[in-house]
Tab-separated table of C-alpha atoms in Angstrom:
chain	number	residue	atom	x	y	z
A	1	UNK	CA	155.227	183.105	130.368
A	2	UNK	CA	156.297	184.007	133.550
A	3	UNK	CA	159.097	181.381	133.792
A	4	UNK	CA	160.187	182.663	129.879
A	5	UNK	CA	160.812	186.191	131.623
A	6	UNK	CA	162.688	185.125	134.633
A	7	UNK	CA	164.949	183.246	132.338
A	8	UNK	CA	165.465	186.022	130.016
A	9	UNK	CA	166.031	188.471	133.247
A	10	UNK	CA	169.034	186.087	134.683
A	11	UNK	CA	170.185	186.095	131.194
A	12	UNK	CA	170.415	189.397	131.233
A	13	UNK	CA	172.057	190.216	134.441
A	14	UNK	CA	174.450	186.703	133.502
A	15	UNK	CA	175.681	188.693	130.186
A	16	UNK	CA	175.857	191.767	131.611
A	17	UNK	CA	178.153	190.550	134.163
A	18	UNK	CA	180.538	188.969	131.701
A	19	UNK	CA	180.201	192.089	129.623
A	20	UNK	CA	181.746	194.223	132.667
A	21	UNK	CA	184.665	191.673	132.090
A	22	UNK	CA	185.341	191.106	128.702
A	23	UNK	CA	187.345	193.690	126.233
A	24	UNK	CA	191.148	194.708	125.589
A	25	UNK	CA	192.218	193.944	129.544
A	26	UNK	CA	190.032	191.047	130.737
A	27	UNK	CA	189.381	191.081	134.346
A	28	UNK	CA	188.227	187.552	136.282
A	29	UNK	CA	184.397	187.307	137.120
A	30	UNK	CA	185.345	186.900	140.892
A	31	UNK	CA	187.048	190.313	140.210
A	32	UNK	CA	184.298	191.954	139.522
A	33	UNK	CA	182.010	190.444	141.407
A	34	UNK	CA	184.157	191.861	144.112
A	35	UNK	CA	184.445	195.448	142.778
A	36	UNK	CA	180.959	194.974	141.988
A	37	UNK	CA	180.134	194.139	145.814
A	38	UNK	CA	182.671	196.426	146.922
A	39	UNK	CA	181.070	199.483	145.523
A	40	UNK	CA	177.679	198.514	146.783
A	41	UNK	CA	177.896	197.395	150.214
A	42	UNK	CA	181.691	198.926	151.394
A	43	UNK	CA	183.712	196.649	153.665
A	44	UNK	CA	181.827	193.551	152.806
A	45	UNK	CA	184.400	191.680	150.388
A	46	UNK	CA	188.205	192.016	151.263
A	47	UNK	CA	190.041	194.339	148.163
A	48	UNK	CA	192.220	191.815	146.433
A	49	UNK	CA	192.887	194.116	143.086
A	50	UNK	CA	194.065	197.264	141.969
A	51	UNK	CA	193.196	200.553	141.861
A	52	UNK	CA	193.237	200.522	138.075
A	53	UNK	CA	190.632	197.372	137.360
A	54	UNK	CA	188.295	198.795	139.896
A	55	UNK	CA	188.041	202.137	137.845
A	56	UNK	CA	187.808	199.855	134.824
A	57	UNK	CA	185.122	197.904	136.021
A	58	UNK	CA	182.860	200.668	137.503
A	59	UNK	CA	183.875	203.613	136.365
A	60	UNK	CA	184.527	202.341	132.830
A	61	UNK	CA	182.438	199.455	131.373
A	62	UNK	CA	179.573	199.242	134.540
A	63	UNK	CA	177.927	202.215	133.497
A	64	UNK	CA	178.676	201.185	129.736
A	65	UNK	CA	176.609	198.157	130.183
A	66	UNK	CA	173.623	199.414	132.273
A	67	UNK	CA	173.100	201.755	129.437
A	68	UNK	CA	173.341	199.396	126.645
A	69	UNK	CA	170.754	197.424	128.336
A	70	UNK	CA	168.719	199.969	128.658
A	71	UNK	CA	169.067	201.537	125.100
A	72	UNK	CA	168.293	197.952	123.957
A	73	UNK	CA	164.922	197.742	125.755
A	74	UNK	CA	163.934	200.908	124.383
A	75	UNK	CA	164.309	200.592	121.362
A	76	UNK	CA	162.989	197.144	121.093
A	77	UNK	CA	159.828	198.196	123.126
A	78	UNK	CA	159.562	201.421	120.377
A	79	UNK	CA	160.016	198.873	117.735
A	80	UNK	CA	157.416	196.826	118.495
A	81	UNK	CA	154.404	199.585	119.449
A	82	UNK	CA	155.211	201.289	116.251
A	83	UNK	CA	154.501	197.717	114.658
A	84	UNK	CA	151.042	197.677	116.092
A	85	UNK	CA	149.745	201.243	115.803
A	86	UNK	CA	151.377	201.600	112.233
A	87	UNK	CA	150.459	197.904	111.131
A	88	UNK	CA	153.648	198.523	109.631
A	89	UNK	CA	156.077	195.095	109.929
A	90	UNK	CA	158.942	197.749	108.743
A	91	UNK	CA	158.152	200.391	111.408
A	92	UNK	CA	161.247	200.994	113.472
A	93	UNK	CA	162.137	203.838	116.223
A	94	UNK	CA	163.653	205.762	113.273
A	95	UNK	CA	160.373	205.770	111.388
A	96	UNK	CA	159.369	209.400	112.304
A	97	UNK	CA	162.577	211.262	112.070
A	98	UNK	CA	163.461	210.815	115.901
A	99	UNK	CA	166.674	209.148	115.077
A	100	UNK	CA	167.911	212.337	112.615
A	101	UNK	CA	166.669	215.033	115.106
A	102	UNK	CA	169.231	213.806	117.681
A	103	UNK	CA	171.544	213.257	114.988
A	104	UNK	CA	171.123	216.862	114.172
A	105	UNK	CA	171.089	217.860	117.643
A	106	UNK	CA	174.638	216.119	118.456
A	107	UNK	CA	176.317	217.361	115.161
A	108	UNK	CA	174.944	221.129	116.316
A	109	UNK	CA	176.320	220.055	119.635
A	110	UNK	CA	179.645	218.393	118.588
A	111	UNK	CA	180.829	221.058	115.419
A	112	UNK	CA	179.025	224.584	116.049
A	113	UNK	CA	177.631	225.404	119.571
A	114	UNK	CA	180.513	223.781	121.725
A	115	UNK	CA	180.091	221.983	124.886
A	116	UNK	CA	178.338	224.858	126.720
A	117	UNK	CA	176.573	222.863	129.240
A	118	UNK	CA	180.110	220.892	129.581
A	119	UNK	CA	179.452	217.084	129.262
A	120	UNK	CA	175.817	216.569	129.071
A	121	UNK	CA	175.592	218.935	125.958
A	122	UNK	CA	175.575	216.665	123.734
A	123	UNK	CA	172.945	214.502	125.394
A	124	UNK	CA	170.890	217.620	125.902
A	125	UNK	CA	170.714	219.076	122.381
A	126	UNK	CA	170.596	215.465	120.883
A	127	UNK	CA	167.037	214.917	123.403
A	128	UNK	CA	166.146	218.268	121.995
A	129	UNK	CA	166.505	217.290	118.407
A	130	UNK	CA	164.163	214.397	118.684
A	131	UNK	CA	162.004	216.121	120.773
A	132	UNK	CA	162.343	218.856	118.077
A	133	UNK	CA	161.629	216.269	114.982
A	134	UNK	CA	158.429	214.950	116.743
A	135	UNK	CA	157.114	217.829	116.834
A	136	UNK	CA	157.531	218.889	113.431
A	137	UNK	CA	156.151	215.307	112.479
A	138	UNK	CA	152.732	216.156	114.168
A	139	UNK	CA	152.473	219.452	112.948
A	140	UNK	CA	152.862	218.538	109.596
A	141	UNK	CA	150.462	215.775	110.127
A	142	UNK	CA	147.827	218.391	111.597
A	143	UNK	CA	148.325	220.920	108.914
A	144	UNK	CA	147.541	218.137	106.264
A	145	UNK	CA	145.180	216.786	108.310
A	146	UNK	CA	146.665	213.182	108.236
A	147	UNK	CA	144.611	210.701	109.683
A	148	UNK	CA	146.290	207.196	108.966
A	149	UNK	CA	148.980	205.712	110.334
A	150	UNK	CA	150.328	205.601	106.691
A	151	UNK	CA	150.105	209.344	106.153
A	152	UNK	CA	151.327	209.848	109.536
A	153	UNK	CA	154.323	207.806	108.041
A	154	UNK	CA	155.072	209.739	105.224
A	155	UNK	CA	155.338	212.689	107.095
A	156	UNK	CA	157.998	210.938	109.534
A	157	UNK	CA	160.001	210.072	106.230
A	158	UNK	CA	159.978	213.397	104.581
A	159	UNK	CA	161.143	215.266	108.161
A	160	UNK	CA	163.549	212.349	108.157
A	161	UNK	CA	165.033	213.303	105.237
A	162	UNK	CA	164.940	217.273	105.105
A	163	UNK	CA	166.806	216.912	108.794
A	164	UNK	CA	169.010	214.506	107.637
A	165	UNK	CA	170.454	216.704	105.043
A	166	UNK	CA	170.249	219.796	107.455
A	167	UNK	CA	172.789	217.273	109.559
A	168	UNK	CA	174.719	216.718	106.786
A	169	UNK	CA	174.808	220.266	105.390
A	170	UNK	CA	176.227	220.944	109.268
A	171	UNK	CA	179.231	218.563	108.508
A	172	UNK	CA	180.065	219.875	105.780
A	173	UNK	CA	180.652	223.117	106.667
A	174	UNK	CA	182.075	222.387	109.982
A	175	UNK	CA	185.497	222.079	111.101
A	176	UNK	CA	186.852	218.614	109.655
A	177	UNK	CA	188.142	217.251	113.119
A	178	UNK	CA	185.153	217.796	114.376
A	179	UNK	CA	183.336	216.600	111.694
A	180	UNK	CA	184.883	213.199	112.409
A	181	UNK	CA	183.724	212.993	115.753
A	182	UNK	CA	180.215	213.200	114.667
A	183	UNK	CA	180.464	211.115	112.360
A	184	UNK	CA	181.590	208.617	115.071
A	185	UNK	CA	178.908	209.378	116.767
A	186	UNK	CA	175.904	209.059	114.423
A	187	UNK	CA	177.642	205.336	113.938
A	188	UNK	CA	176.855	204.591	117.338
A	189	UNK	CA	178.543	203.877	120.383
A	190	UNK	CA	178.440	203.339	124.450
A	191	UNK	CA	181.859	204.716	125.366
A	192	UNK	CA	180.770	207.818	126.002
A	193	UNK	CA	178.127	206.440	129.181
A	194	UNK	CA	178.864	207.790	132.661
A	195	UNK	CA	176.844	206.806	135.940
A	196	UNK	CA	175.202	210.366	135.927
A	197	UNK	CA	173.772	210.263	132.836
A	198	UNK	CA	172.428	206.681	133.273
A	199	UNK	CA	169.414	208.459	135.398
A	200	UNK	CA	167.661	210.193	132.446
A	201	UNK	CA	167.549	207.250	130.346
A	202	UNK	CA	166.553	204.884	132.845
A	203	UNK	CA	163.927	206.876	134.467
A	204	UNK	CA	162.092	207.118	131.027
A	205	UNK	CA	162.970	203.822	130.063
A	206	UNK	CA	160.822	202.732	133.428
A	207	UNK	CA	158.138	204.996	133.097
A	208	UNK	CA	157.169	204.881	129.479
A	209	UNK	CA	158.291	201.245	129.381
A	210	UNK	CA	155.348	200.305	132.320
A	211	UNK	CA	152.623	202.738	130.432
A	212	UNK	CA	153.232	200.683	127.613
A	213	UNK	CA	153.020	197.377	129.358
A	214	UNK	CA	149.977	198.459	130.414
A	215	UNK	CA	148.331	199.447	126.826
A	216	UNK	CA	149.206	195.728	125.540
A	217	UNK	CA	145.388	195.067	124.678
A	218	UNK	CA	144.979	198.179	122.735
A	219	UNK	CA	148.037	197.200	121.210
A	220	UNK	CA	146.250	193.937	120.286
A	221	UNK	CA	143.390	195.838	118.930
A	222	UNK	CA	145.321	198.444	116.707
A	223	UNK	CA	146.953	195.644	114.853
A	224	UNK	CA	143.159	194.460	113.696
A	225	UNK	CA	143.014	198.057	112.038
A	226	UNK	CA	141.257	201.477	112.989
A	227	UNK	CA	138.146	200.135	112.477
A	228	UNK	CA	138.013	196.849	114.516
A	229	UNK	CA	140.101	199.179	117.322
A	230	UNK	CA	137.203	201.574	117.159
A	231	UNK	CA	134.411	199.127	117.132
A	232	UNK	CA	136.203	197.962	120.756
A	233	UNK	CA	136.377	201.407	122.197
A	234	UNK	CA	139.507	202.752	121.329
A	235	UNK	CA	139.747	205.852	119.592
A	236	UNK	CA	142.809	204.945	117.477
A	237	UNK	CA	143.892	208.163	116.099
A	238	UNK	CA	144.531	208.997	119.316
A	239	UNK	CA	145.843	206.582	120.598
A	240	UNK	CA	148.210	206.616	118.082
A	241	UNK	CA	149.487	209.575	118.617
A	242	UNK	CA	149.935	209.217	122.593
A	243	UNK	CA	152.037	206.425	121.140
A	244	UNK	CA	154.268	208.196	118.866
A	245	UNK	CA	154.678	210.768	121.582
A	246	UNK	CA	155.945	208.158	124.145
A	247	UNK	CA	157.684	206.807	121.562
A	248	UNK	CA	160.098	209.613	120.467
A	249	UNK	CA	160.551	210.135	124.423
A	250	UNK	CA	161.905	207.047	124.820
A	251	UNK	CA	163.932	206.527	121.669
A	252	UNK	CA	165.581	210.051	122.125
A	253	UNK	CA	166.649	210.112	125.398
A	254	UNK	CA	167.742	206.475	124.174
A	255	UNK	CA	169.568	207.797	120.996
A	256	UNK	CA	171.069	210.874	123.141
A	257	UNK	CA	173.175	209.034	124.767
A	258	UNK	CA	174.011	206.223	122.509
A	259	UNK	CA	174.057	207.637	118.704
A	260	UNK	CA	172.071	206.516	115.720
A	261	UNK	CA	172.185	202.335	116.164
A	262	UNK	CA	170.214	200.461	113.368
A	263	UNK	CA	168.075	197.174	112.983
A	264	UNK	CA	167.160	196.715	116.680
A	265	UNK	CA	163.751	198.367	117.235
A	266	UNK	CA	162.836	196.583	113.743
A	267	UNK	CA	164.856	193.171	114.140
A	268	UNK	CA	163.831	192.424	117.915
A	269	UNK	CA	160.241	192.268	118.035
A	270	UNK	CA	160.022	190.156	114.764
A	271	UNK	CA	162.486	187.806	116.261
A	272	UNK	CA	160.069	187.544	119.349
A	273	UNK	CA	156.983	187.010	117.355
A	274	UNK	CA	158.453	184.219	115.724
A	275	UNK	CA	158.728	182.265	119.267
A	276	UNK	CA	155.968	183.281	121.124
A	277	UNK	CA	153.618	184.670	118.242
A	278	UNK	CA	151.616	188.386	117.849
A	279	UNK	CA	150.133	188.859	121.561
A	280	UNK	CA	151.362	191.767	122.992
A	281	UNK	CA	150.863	191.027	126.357
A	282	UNK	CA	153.914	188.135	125.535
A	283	UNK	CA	155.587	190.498	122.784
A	284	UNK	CA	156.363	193.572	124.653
A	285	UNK	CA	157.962	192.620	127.775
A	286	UNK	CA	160.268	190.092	125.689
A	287	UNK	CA	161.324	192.481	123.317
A	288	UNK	CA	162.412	194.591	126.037
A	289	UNK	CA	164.506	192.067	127.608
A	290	UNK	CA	165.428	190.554	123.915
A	291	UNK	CA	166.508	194.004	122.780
A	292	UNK	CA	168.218	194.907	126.416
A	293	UNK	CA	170.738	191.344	126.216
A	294	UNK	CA	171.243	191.747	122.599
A	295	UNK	CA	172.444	195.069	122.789
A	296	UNK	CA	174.551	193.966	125.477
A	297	UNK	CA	176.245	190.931	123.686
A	298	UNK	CA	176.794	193.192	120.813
A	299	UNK	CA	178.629	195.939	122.495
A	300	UNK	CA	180.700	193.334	123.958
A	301	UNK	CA	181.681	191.694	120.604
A	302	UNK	CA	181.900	195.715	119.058
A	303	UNK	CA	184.995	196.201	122.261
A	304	UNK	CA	186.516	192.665	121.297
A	305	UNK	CA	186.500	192.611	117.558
A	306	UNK	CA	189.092	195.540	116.973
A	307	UNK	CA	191.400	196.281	120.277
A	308	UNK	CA	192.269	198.756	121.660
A	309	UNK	CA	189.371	200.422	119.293
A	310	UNK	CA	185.877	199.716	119.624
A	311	UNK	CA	183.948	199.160	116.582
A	312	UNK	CA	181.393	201.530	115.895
A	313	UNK	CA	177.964	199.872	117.432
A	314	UNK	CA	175.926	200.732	114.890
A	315	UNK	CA	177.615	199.121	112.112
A	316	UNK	CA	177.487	195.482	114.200
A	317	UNK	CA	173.999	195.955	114.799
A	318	UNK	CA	173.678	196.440	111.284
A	319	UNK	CA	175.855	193.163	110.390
A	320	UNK	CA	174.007	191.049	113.140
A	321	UNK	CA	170.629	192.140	112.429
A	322	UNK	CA	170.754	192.149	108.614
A	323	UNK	CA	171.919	188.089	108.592
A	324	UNK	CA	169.657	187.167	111.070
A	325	UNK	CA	166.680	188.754	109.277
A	326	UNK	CA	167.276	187.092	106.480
A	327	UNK	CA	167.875	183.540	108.521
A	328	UNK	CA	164.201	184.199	109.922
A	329	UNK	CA	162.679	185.277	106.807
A	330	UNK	CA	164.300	182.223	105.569
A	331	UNK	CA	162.925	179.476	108.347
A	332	UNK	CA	159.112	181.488	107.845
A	333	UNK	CA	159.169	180.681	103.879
A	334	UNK	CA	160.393	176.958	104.253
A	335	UNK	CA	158.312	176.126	107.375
């Protein structure tokens, strides 16, 4: 186990360094290596290139690909506690509306309010849509006194939808230019990523990423059912709400800065599962690195596929996903 993770970690860091490199103007690995160095320690490597690929390399894609790594990990570690505490296989970080809170928040953002905070506004009132949406989720869920994880469910879909029309009742009576920009955004997307936003997401990635690591037998014992979790000394319902509360944390401060991107909270987790089987204490730090160099590879292909236009991330992870899914599901019925 521990050798697994230090494999996947220098995976990680080797694909995030060729990510840095790869898209409409290729720059050499040495290059940014160098910038890379450069930037970090000053005066230690001897400045060789221009002006021009050092702003591409870490003012432009650097930041790009420390936040697709960490969107990745978050939703693949959302992905697979909602699994457990839902004993849901088709739970996902959009399972309780978190997703079409910050979509609402970014289209209110984006077509109506303006950018009143300047750039951060539409992180902001994207964070405070899914914040928003959770809430309303466990209110509704107190006021009908929901008690199972499936209940809770249904009250994540039916906020789901009623936002997602809100949203969509927002476009439509918006201004069309700016209509198309949030559209763009609710696709998905990392071009937007600057090094001072990378803080917020990172800092909640670490800290509800290591509460969860921590949980891992719980997690164990809510995938037995409520009763078998009880019978071990863990009051499951609420347990399962602390989890849905860390979970819309991390998924909207994930989705705030990165749009609505499908498939990876539910597709990473069950890939992981099928190689190293249902024990969280293997599952959850692999999906997080899983989810973190996946994410990675597939923003690179989403800036290669099209130049000079990225393709919107969302839809790849869609493509990807979808076709692998149905590869594993596939290899489980013939095996």
């Amino acid at each position: 186990m521990p050798a697994l993770i230090s494999g996947l970690a220098v995976l990680l860091a080797a694909t995030m360094v060729l990510a840095v490199g790869v898209g409409p103007v290729a720059i050499p690995l040495e290059t940014v290596w160098g910038v890379i160095a450069h930037k970090l320690m000053p005066g230690s490597v001897e400045v060789v290139w221009s002006n021009g690929r050092e702003n591409i390399v870490w003012d432009v894609r650097a930041p790009r690909v420390v936040l697709g790594a960490a969107v990745g990990a978050s939703l693949a570690l959302v992905g697979a506690a909602l699994q457990s505490v839902t004993r849901n296989p088709l739970a996902d970080p959009h399972l309780l509306g978190v997703s079409s809170g910050a979509a609402f928040g970014a289209i209110m953002a984006l077509i109506h309010a303006g950018m009143v905070f300047g750039a951060i506004t539409v992180p902001l009132f994207a964070f405070a849509g899914a914040l928003g949406a959770t809430a309303l989720v466990l209110a509704i869920a107190n006021l009908a006194r929901a008690q199972s994880a499936g209940q809770l469910i249904l009250a994540g879909v039916a906020v789901s939808f009623v936002i997602t029309a809100a949203g969509n009742l927002l476009i439509f009576i918006g201004d069309p230019k700016a209509a198309h920009v949030a559209i763009f955004w609710m696709l998905g997307g990392l071009g937007l990523a600057q090094w001072s936003h990378l803080p917020y997401p990172l800092v909640v990635l670490v800290l509800g990423g290591t509460w969860l690591m921590t949980q891992t037998r719980s997690l164990n014992a809510m995938t037995l059912g409520d009763e078998s979790a009880t019978a071990l000394g863990i009051p499951a319902r609420r347990f399962r709400l602390v989890i849905f509360v860390v979970c819309a944390l991390l998924t909207g401060c994930a989705v705030a800065y990165s749009g609505v991107i499908a498939f990876v909270g539910l597709m990473i987790p069950h890939i992981v599962r099928f190689f190293v089987g249902g024990d969280y204490r293997r599952v959850l730090p692999l999906s997080g690195l899983v989810g973190a160099i996946f994410l990675v590879a597939a923003d690179m292909a989403a800036r290669t596929v099209m130049p000079p236009q990225d393709m919107p991330l969302g839809i790849l992870t869609g493509l990807i996903g979808g076709v692998a899914f149905v590869v594993l599901m596939r290899r489980r019925a013939t095996n």
